[in-house]
Structure formats: structure tokens, C-alpha cells
PDB file of C-alpha atoms in Angstrom:
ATOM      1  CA  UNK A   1      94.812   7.745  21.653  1.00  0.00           C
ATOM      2  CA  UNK A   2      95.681   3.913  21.152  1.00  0.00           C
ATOM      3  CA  UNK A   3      94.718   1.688  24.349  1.00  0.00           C
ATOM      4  CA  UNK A   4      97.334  -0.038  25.721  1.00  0.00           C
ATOM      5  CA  UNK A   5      95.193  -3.112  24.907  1.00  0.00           C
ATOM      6  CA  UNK A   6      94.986  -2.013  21.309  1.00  0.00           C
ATOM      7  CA  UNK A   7      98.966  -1.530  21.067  1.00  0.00           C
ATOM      8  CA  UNK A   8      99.658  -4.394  22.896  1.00  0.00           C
ATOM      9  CA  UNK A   9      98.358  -6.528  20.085  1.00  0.00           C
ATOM     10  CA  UNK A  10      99.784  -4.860  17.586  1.00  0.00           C
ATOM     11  CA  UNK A  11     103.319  -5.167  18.641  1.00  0.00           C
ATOM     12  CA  UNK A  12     102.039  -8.979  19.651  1.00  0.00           C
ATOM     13  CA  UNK A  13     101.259  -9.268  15.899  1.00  0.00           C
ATOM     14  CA  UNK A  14     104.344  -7.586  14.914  1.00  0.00           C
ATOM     15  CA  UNK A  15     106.446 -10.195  17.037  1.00  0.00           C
ATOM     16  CA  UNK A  16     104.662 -13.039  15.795  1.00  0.00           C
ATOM     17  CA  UNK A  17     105.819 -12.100  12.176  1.00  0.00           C
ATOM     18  CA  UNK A  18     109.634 -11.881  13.242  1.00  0.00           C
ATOM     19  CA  UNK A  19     109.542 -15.529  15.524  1.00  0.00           C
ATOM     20  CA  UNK A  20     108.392 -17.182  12.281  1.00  0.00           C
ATOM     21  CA  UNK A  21     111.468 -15.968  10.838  1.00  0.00           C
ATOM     22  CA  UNK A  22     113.933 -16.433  13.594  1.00  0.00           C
ATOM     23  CA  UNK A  23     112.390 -19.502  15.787  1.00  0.00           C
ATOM     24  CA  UNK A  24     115.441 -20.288  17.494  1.00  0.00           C
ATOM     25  CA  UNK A  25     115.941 -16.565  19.143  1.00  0.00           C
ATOM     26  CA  UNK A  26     112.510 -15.989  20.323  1.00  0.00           C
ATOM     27  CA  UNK A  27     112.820 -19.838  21.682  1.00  0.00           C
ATOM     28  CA  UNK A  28     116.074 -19.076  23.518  1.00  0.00           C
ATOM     29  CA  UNK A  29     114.550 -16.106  25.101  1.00  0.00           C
ATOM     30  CA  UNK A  30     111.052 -17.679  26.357  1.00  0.00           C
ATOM     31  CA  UNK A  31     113.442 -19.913  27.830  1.00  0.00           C
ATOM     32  CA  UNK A  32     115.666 -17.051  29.609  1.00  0.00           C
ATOM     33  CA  UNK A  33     112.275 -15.159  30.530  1.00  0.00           C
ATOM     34  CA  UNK A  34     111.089 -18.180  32.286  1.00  0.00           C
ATOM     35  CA  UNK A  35     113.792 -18.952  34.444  1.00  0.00           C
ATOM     36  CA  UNK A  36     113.942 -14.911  35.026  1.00  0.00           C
ATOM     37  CA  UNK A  37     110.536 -14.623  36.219  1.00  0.00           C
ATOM     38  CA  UNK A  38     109.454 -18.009  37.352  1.00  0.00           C
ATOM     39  CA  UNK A  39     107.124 -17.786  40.705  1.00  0.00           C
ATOM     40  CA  UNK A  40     109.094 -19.935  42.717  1.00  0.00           C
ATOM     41  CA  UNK A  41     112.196 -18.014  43.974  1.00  0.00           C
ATOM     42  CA  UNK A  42     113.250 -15.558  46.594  1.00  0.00           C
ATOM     43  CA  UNK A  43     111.060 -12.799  45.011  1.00  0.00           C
ATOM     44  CA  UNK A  44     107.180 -13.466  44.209  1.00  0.00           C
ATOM     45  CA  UNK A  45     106.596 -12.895  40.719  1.00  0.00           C
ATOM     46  CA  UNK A  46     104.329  -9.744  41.302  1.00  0.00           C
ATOM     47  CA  UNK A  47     107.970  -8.474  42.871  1.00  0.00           C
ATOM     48  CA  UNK A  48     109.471  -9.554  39.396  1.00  0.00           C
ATOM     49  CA  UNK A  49     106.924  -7.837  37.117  1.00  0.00           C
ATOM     50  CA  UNK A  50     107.364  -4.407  39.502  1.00  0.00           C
ATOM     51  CA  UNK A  51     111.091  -4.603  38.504  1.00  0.00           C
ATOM     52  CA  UNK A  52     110.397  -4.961  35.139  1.00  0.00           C
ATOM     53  CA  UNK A  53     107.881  -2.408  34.983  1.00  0.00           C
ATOM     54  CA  UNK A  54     110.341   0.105  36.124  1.00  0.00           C
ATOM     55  CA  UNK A  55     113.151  -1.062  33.869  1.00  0.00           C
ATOM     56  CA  UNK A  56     110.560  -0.825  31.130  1.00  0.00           C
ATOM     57  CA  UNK A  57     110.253   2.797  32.347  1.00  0.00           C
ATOM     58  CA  UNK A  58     113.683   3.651  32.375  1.00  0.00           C
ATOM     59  CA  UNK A  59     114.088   2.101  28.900  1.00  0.00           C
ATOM     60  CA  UNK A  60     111.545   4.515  27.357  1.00  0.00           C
ATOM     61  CA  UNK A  61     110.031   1.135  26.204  1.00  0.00           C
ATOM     62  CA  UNK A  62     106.381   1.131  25.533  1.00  0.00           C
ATOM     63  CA  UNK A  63     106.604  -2.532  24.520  1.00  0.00           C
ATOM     64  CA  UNK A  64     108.466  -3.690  27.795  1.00  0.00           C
ATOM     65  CA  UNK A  65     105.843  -1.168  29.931  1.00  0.00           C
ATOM     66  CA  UNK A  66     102.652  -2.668  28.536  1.00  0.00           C
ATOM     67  CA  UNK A  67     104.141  -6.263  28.896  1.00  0.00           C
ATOM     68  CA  UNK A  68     105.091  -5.655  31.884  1.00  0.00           C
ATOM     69  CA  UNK A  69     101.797  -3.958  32.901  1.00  0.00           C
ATOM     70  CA  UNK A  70     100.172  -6.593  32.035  1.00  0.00           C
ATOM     71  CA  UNK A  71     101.985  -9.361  33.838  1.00  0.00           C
ATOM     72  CA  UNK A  72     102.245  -7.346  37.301  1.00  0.00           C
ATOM     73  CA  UNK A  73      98.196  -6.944  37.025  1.00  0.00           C
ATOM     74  CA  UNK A  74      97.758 -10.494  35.891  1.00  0.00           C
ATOM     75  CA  UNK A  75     100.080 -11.764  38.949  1.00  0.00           C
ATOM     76  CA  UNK A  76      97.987  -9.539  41.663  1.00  0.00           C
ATOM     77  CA  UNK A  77     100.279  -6.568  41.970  1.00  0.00           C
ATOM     78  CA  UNK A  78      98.157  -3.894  43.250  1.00  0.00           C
ATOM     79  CA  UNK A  79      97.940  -0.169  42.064  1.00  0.00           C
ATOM     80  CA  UNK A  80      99.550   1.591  44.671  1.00  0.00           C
ATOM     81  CA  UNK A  81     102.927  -0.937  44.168  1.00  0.00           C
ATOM     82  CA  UNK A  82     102.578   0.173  41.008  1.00  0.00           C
ATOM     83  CA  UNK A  83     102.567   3.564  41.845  1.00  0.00           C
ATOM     84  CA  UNK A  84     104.892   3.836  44.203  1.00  0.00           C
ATOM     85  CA  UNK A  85     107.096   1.224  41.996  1.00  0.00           C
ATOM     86  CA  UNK A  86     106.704   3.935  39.341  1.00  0.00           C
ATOM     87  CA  UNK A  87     108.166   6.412  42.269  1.00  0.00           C
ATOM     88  CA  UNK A  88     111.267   4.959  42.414  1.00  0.00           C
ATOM     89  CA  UNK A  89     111.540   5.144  38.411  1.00  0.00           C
ATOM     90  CA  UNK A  90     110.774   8.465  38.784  1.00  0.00           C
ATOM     91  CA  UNK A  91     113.292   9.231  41.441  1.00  0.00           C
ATOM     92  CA  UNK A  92     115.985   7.327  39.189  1.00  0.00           C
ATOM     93  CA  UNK A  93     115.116   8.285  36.209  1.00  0.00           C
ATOM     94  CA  UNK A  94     114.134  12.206  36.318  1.00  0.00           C
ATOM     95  CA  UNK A  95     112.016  13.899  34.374  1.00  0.00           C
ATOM     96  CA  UNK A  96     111.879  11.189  31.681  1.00  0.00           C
ATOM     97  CA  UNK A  97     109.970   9.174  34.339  1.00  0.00           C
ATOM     98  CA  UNK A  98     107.856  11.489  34.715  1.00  0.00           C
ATOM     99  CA  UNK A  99     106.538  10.673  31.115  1.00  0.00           C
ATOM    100  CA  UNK A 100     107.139   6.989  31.084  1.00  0.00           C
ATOM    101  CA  UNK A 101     106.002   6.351  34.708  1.00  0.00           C
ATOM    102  CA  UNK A 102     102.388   7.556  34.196  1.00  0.00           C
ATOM    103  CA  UNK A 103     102.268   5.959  31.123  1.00  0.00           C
ATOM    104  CA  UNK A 104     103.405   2.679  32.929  1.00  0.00           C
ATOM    105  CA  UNK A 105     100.607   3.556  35.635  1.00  0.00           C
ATOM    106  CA  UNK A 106      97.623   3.597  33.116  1.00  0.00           C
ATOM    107  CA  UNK A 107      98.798   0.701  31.188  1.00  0.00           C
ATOM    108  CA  UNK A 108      98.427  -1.266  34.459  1.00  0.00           C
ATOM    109  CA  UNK A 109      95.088   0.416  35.493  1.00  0.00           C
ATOM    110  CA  UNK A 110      93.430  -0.746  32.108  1.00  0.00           C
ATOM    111  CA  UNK A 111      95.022  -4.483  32.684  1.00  0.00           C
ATOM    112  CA  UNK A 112      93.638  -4.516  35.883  1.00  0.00           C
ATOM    113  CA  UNK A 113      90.502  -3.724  35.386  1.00  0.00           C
ATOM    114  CA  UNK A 114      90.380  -7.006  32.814  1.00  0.00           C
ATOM    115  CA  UNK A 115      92.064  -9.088  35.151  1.00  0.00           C
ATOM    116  CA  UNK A 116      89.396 -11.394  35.386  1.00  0.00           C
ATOM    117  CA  UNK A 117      89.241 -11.913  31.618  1.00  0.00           C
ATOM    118  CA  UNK A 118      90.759 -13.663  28.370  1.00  0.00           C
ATOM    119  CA  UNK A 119      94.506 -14.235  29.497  1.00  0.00           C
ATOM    120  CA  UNK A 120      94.450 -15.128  33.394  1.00  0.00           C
ATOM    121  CA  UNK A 121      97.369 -17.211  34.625  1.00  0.00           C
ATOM    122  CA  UNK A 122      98.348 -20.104  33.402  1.00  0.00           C
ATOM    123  CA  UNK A 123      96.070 -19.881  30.071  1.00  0.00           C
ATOM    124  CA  UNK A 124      97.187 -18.626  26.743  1.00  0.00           C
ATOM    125  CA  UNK A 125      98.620 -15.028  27.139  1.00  0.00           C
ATOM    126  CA  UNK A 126      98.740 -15.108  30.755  1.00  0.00           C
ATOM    127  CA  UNK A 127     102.060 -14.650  32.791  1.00  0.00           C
ATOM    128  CA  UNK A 128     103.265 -17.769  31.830  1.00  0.00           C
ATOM    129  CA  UNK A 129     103.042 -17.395  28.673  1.00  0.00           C
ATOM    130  CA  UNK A 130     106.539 -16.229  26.656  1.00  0.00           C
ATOM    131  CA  UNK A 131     104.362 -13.469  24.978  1.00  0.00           C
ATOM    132  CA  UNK A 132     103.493 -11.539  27.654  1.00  0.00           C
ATOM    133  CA  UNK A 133     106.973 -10.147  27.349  1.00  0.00           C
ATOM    134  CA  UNK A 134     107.005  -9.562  23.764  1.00  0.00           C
ATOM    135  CA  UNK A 135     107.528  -8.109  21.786  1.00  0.00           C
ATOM    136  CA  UNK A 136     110.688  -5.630  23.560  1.00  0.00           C
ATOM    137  CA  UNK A 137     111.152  -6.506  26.440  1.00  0.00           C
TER     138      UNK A 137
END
């Protein structure tokens, strides 16, 4: 099985191909992703990413749940608001969250544990950066 590093990539790679060809879209929504999930409002961004993740989940996206993976680890969310984030997808979503919400679950795990690594906030493929969302989400 893929890691969710591995498939991250290649969906980042994937993306990359389609922005070249339609600048102006992928601009419009870094723009609408920043003011979405900016640090700065009501709701921490770690808060943010959790909601996302379990959107992700309920959209059967594994795009959106390894972006979103990603971000909440890279913004400090810890593994038991992940899990019991991925509780309430569960409880909304039914038995589909039942595959989507583990698979959300792991996908953080493995970011975590590179936390301290090659895209930490505020660098290149960190939270701030529009790809962190992409592609799907």
C-alpha cells in the first residue's frame, strides 16, 4: 500500500500539471483557501484543519483527507482531536466513515510523525502554502 506521503505527491504533481493550464482558477482558489483558513480568526487554524479533515471524510476524498492531514499535523493538532474529530465523521457519516475516518487517522499519524521536517509552517509546503490543499480539496 501507497503512503500517504507517496500519494500526496502524486496528486501534488498531478495538480501542478492542471495550474499550468488554468493559472487563473488555482490563483482564485489559493486566494479563497487563505482567507478560509487564515490563523487569525475566531477559530485557531488547528480548529480549521479538524473541520476540513472531517469534510474530507465525508467527501470520500483521499486528496482533501491527506491535505488536510497534513495541515492539522503541521498546525499542532494532536492525535486524539483527530480521533475524536474523526468520531464525529463517523457519527455523521455512518458506515462510510468508518472507512474514510481511519484512513483520515493514519494519514495524520504518518504527518505527524514528520512534523519536524521538510514543510513546517511558513516554508514551502507548509500550511501556508496554497498546496497543502491541493489537489481536491
Amino acid at each position: 500500500m501507497t503512503s500517504a506521503r507517496e500519494t500526496r505527491n502524486e496528486l501534488v504533481g498531478l495538480g501542478r500539471r492542471l495550474r499550468e493550464a488554468i493559472p487563473g482558477v488555482y490563483a482564485g482558489y489559493a486566494q479563497l483557501h487563505h482567507a478560509a483558513m487564515w490563523d487569525g480568526g475566531a477559530l485557531p487554524a488547528p480548529v480549521k484543519e479538524l473541520i476540513a479533515l472531517a469534510i474530507a471524510v465525508t467527501r470520500e476524498c483521499d486528496g482533501c483527507i491527506l491535505a488536510h492531514a497534513r495541515a492539522a499535523a503541521l498546525r499542532g493538532a494532536t492525535a486524539q482531536e483527530v480521533a475524536e474529530t474523526m468520531g464525529v465523521a463517523i457519527l455523521m457519516n455512518g458506515g462510510p466513515g468508518t472507512v474514510y475516518g481511519p484512513r483520515a487517522y493514519a494519514a495524520f499519524e504518518e504527518f505527524a510523525a514528520h512534523r519536524g521536517g521538510p514543510g513546517a509552517p511558513g516554508g514551502p509546503g507548509g500550511p501556508d502554502d496554497p498546496a497543502v490543499s491541493r489537489p481536491g480539496s
